[in-house]
Coordinates of C-alpha atoms and ligand atoms in Angstrom, one line a residue:
X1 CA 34.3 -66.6 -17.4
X2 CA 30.9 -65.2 -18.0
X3 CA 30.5 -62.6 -21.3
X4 CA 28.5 -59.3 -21.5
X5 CA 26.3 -59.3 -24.0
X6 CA 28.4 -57.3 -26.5
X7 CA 25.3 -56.4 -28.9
X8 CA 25.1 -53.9 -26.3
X9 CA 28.7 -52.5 -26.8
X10 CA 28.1 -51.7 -30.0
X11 CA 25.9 -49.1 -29.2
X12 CA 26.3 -45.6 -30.1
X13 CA 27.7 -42.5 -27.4
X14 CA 25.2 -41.4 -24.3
X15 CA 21.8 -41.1 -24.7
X16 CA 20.8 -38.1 -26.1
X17 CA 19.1 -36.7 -23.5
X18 CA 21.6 -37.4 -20.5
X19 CA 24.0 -35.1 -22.7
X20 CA 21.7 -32.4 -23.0
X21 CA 20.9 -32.6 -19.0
X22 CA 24.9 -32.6 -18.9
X23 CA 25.1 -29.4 -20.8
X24 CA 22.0 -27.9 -19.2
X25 CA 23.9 -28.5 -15.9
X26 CA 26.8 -27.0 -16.9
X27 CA 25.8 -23.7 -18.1
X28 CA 22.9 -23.2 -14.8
X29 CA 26.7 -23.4 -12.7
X30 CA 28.6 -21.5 -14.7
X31 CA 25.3 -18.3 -14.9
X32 CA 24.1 -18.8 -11.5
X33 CA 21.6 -15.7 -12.7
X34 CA 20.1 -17.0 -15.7
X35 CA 16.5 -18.5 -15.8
X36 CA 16.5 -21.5 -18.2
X37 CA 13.0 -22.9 -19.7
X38 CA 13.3 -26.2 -21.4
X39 CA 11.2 -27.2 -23.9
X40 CA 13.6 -30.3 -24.7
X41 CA 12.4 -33.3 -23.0
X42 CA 8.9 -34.9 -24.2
X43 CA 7.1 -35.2 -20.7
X44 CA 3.6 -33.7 -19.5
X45 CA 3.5 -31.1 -16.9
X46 CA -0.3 -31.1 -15.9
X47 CA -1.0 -33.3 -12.6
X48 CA -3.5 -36.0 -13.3
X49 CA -6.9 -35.0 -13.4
X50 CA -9.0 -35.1 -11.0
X51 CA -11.5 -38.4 -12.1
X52 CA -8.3 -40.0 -12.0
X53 CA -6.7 -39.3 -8.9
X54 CA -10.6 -40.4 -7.4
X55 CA -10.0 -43.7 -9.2
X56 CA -6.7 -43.9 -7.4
X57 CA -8.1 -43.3 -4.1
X58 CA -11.4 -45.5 -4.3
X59 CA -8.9 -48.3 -5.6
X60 CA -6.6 -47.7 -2.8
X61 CA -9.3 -48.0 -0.2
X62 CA -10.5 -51.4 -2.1
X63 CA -7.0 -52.9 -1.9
X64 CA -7.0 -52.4 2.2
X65 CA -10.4 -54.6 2.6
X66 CA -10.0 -58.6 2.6
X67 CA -13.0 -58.6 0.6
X68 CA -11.6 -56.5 -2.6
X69 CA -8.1 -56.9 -2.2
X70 CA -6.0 -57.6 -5.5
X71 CA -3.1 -59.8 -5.7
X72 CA -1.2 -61.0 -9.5
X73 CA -3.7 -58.8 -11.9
X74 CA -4.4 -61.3 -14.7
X75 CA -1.7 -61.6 -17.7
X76 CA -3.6 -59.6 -20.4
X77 CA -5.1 -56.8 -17.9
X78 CA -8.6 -56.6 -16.3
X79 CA -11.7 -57.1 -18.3
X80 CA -12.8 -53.5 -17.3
X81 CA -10.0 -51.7 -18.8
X82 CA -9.8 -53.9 -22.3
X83 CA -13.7 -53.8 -22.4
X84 CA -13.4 -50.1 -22.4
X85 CA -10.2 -49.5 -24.4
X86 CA -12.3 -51.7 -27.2
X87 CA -15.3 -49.7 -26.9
X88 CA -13.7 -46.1 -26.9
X89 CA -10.6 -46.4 -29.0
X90 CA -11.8 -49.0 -31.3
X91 CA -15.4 -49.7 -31.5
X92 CA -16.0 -45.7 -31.6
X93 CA -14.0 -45.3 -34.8
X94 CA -15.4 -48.1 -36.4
X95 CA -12.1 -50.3 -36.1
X96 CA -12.5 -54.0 -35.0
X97 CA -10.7 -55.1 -32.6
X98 CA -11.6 -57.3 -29.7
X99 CA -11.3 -57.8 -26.2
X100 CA -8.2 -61.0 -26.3
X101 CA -6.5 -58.9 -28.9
X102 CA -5.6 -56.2 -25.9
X103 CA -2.4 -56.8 -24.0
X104 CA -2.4 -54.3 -21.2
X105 CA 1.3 -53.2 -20.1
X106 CA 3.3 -50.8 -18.2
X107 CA 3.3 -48.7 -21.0
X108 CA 4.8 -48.4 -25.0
X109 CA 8.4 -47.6 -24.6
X110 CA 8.7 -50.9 -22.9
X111 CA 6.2 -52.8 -25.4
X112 CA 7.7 -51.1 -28.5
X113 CA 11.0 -52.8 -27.1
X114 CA 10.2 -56.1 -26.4
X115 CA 7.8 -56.4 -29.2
X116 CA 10.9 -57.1 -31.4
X117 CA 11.1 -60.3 -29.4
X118 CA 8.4 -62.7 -31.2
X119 CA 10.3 -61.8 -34.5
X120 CA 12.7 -64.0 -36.1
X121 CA 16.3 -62.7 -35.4
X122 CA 17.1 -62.8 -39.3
X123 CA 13.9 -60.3 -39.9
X124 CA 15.2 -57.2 -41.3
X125 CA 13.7 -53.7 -39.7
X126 CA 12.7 -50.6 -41.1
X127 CA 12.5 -47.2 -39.5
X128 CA 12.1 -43.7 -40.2
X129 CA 14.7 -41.5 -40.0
X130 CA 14.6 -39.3 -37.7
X131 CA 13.3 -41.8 -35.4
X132 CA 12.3 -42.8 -31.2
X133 CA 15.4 -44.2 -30.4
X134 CA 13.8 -46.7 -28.8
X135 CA 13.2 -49.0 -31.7
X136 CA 16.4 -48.9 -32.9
X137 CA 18.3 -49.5 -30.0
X138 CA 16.0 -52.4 -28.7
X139 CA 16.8 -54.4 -32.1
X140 CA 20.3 -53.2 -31.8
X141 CA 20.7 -55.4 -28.0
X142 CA 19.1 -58.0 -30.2
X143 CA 21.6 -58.5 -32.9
X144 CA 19.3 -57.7 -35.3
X145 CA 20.8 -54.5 -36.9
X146 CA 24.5 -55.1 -38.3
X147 CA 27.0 -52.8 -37.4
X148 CA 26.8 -49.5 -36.4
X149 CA 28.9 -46.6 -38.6
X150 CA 30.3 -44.0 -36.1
X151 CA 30.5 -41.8 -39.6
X152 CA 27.3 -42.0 -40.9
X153 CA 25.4 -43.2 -37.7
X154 CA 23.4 -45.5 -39.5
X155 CA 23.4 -49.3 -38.5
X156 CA 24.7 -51.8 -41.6
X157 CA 21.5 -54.0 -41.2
X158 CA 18.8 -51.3 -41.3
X159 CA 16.3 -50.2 -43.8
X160 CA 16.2 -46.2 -43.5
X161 CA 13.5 -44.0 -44.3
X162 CA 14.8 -40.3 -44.4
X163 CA 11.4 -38.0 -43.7
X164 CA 12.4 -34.5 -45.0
X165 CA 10.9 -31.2 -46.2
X166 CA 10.1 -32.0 -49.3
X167 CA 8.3 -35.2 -48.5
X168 CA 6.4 -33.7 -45.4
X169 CA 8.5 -35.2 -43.3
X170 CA 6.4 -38.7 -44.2
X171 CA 8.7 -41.6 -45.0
X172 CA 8.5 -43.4 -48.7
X173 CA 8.3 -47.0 -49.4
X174 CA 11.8 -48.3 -49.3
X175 CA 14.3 -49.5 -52.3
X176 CA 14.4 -52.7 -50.1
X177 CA 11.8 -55.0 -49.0
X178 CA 11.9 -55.1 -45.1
X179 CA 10.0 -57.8 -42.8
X180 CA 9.1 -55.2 -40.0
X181 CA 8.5 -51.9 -40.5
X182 CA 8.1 -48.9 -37.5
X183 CA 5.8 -45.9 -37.7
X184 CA 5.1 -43.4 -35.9
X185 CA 1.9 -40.7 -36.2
X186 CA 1.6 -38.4 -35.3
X187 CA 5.4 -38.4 -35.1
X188 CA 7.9 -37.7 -32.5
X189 CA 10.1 -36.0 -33.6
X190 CA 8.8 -34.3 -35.7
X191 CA 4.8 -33.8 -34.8
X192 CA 4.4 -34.9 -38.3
X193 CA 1.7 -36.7 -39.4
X194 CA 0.0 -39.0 -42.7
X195 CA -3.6 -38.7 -44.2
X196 CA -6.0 -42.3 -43.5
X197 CA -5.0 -42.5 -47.1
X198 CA -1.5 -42.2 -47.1
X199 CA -1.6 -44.7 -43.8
X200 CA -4.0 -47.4 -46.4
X201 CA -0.9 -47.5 -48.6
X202 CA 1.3 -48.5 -46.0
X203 CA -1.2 -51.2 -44.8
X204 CA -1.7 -52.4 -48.1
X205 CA 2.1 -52.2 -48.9
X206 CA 2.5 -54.4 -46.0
X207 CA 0.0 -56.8 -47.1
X208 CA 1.7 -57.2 -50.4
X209 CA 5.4 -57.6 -49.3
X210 CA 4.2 -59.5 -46.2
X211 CA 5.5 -57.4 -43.9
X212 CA 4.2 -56.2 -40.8
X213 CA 3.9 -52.4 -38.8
X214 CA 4.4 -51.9 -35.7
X215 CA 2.8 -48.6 -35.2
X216 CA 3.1 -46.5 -32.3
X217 CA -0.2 -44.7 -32.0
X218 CA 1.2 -42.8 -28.5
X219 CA 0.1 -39.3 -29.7
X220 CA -3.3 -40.2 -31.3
X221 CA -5.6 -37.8 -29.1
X222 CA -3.5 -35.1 -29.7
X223 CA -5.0 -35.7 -33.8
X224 CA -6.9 -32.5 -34.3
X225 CA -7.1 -33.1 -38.2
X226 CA -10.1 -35.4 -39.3
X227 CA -8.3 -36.7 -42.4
X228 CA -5.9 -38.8 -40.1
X229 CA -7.0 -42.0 -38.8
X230 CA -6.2 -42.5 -34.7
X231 CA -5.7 -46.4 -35.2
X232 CA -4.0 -48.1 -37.8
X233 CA -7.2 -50.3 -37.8
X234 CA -9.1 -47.9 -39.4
X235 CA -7.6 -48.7 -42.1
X236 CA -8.7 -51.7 -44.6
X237 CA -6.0 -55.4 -44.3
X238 CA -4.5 -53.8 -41.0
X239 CA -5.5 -57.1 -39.1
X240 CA -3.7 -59.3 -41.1
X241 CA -0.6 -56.8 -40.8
X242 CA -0.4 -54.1 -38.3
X243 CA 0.4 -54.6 -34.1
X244 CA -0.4 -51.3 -32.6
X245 CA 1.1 -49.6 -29.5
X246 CA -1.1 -47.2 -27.1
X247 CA 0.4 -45.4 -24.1
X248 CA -1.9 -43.6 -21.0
X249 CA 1.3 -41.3 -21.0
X250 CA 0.6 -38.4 -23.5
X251 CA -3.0 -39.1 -23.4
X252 CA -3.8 -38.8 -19.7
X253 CA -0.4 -37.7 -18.1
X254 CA 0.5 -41.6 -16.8
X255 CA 4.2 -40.7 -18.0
X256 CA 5.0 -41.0 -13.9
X257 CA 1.7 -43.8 -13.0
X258 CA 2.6 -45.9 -16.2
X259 CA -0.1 -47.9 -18.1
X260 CA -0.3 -48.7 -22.0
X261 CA -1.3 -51.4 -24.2
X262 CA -0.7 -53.2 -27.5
X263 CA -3.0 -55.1 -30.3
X264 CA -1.8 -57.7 -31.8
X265 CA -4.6 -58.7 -33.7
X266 CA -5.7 -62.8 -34.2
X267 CA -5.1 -62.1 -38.3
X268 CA -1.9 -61.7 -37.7
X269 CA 0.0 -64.8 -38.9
X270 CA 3.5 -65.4 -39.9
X271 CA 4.3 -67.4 -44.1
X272 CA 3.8 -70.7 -42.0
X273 CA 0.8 -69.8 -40.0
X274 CA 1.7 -69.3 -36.6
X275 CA -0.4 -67.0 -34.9
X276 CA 1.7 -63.8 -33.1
X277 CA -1.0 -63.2 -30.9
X278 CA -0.6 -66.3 -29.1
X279 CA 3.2 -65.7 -29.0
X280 CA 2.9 -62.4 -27.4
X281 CA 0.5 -63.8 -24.9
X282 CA 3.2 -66.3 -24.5
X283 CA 6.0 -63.7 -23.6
X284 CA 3.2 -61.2 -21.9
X285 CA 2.8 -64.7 -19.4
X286 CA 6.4 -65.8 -19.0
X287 CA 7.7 -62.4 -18.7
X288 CA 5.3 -59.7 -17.2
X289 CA 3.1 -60.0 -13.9
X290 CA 0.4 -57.3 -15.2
X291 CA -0.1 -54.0 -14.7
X292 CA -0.4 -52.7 -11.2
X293 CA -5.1 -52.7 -10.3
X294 CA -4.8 -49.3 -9.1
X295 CA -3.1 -48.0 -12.3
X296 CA -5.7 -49.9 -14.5
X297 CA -8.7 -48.1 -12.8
X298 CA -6.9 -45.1 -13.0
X299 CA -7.1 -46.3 -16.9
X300 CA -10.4 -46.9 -16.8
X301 CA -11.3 -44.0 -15.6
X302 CA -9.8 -42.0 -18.6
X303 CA -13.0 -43.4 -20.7
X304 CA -15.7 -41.9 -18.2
X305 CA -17.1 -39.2 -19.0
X306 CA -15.6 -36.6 -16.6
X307 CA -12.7 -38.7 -17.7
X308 CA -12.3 -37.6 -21.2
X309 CA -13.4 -34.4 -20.5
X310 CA -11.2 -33.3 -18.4
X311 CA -8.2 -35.2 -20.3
X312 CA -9.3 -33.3 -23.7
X313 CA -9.1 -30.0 -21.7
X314 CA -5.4 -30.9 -20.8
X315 CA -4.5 -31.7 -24.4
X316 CA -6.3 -28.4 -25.7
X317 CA -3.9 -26.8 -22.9
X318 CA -0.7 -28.2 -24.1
X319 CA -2.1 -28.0 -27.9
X320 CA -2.4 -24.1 -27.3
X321 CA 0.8 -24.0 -26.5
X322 CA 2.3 -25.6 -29.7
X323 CA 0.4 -22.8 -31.7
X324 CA 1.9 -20.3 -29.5
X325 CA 5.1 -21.5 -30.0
X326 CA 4.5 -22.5 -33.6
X327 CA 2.8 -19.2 -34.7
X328 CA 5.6 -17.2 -32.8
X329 CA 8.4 -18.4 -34.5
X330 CA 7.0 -18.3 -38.0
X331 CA 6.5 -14.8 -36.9
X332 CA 10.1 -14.8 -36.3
X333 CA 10.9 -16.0 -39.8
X334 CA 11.7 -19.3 -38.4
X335 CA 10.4 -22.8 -41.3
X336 CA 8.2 -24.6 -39.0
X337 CA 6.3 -28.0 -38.9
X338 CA 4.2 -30.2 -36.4
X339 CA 2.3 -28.9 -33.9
X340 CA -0.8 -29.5 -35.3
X341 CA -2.1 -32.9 -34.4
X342 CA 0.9 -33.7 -32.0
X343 CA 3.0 -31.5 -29.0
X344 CA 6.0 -30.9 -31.3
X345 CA 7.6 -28.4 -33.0
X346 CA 10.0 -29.1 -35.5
X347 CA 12.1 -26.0 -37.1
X348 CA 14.9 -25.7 -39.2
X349 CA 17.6 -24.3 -38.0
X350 CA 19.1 -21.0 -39.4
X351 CA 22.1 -19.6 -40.6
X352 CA 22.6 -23.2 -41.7
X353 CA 23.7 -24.3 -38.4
X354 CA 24.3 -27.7 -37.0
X355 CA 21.7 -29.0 -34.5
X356 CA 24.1 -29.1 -31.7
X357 CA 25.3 -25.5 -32.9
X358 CA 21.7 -23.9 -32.3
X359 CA 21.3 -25.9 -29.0
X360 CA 24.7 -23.9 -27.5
X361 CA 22.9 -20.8 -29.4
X362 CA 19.6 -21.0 -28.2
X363 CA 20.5 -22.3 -24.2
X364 CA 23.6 -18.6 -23.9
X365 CA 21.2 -16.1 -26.1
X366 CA 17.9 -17.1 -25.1
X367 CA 18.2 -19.5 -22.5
X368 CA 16.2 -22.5 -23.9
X369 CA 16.4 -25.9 -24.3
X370 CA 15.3 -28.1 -27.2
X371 CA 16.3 -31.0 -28.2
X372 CA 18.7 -31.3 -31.4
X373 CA 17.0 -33.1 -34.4
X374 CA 20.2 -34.7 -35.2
X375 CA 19.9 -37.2 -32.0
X376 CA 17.0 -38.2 -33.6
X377 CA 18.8 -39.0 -36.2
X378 CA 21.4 -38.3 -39.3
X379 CA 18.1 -36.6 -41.2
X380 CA 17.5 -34.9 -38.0
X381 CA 20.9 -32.9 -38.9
X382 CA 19.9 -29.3 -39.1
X383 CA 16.4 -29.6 -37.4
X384 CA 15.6 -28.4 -34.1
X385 CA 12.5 -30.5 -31.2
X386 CA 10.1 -27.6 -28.9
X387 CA 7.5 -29.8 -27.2
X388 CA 4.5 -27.8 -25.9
X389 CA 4.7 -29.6 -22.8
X390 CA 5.6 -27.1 -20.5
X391 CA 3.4 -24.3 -19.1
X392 CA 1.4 -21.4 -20.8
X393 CA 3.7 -18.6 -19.4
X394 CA 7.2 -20.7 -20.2
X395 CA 6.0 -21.6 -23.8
X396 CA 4.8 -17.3 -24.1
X397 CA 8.6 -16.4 -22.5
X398 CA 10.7 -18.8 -24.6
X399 CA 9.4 -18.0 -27.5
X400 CA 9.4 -13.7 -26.7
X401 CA 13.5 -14.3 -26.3
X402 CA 14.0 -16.3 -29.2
X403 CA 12.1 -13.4 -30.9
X404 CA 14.6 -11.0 -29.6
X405 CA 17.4 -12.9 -31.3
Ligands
LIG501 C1 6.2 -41.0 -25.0 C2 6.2 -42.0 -26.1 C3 5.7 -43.3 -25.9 C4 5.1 -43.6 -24.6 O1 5.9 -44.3 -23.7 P1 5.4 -44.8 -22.3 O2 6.3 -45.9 -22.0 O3 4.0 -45.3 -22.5 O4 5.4 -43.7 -21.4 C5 5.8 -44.2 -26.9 N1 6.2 -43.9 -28.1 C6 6.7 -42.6 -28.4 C7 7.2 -42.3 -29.8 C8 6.7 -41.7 -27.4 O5 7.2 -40.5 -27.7

């Protein structure tokens, strides 16, 4: 008789935010009346912009001609969209990376969950706390994280890193030495974010304990600061010790078209020498059939000139709506972080309430929806998610009720 894969039964409740669509749901039944704005789930409202959609189209067309019809993409991505990603993410900021260190996907969640895979099984994780579930859960189906402690809701065989107030919501080196170790910046949750120096000890904290990062760079254009670095390669020894994750989704609004991509740079070698890049393009070659062609032009062109135009205007769009939100509720006394180079708010919640206790508070008395900091995470307890994400007039009119509280 066959067996389920019981790693997976040891995962914790519903995800987070099928229970706060549950909820959402139930209250829109039972006030028939009431206009709910959510603020809660981290996706991008804008339509793509218009150099985009013309990419689309033109590569459309191309795939209806015998002449410039695309079948299997190749296993890495096309040479047009890694030429560009090195030039303009990399070569621009002075990072070196090259082209056959670019691993085009269908975007980070899925690459920040398989990347676990070319990892030995024994190799112990580190995350932030609160952190994307995502990592977590992905070396949770692998075996790789103990048991899980219904009390605490932390997993036996996982190196935490609580980000609070005091520390500025950045994570400290940990009491034990881990072999992999996740950040995130700027942060979701909590829109937090390090200093290029702050990022150089991690590097070179890695280096030392050989360890390796796996950053997650997903939220880099919306960096408005000039003291924080947009690639982890920035930074001094990164290439010997740091993969990095990309996504189109936050930068361009590909949450729906889905493109990303990863580094894993040719430095990067494991005590015995083995090379990782060669054992992600391994995996990237057994497992994945490339990106779709019409998705990677669209990619491309986010690097053109109207391109990144047009894509900073959106970001400047949803980045005026963290400050509105952000400005508004310090107005309204509220102890507020983030939204300054990423599109979320973080808040502490009053009264001492529970996150879940100022969800139910803020969906009856103002009809809005966040996202409790405590899915996030047990540090999450008593912190509250807005994402900027929505439109001008929603972010103005959520934030005018929770005023009138
Ligand atoms: C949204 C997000 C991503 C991007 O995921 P895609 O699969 O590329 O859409 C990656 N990491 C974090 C932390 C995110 O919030």
């Amino acid at each position: 008789m066959f067996k389920a894969n019981d790693n997976y039964l040891k995962l914790p409740g519903s995800y987070l935010f099928s229970t706060i669509a549950k909820k959402v749901r139930e209250y829109k039944v039972a006030n028939p009346d009431k206009e709910v704005i959510s603020l809660g789930i981290g996706d991008v409202t804008q339509p793509l912009a218009p150099a985009i959609i013309e990419s689309l189209h033109k590569a459309v067309d191309e795939m209806a001609v015998k002449e410039t019809f695309k079948g299997y993409a190749p296993d890495l991505g096309y040479e047009f969209l890694r030429s560009a990603i090195v030039k303009n993410d990399f070569e621009a900021r002075g990072a070196k990376v090259s082209i056959d260190e670019i691993f085009v996907s269908d975007g980070a969640k899925s690459d920040s969950g398989n990347i676990q895979e070319i990892f030995s099984s024994d190799n112990k994780i580190a995350v932030c706390d609160p952190v994307y579930p995502v990592y977590v859960d992905t070396n949770a189906m692998a075996g790789r994280t103990g048991d899980y402690n219904k009390e605490t809701e932390l997993w036996s065989n996982v190196i935490y890193m609580p980000c609070k107030a005091e520390n500025n919501f950045a994570p400290e080196f940990p009491k034990e030495t881990p072999d992999i170790i996740y950040l995130c910046f700027p942060n979701n949750p909590t829109g937090a974010t390090v200093s290029k120096a702050e990022l150089q000890k991690w590097v070179d904290y890695a280096n030392e304990n050989k360890a390796v990062i796996i950053y997650d760079a997903a939220y880099e254009a919306y960096i408005s600061e000039d003291y924080v670095a947009h690639s982890i390669y920035e930074c001094d020894g990164a290439r010997t010790c740091a993969i990095e994750l990309r996504s189109f989704s936050k930068n361009a609004g590909f949450t729906g078209t889905r493109l990303g991509y990863t580094v894993v740079p040719k430095d990067l070698k494991d005590e015995n020498g083995t090379s990782l890049n060669a054992l992600w393009a391994r995996r990237h070659g057994t497992k994945f059939n490339g990106a779709p062609y019409i998705i990677q032009r669209a990619g491309e062109a986010v690097y053109s000139e109207e391109g990144k135009r047009q894509t900073r205007e959106q970001i400047a769009y949803y980045m005026n709506n963290a400050k509105v939100i952000k400005e508004g509720l310090k107005a309204a006394g509220y102890s507020v972080s983030g939204g300054v180079n990423a599109p979320y708010i973080w808040l502490a919640t009053p009264d001492g309430m529970s996150s879940w206790e100022f969800f139910d508070y803020l969906l009856a008395n103002a009809n809005v929806v966040g996202t409790p900091g405590s899915g996030f995470g047990p540090s999450g307890e008593g912190y509250f998610r807005l994402t900027a994400f929505g439109t001008y007039e929603n972010s103005v009119e959520a934030i005018e009720r929770i005023k009138k509280l």
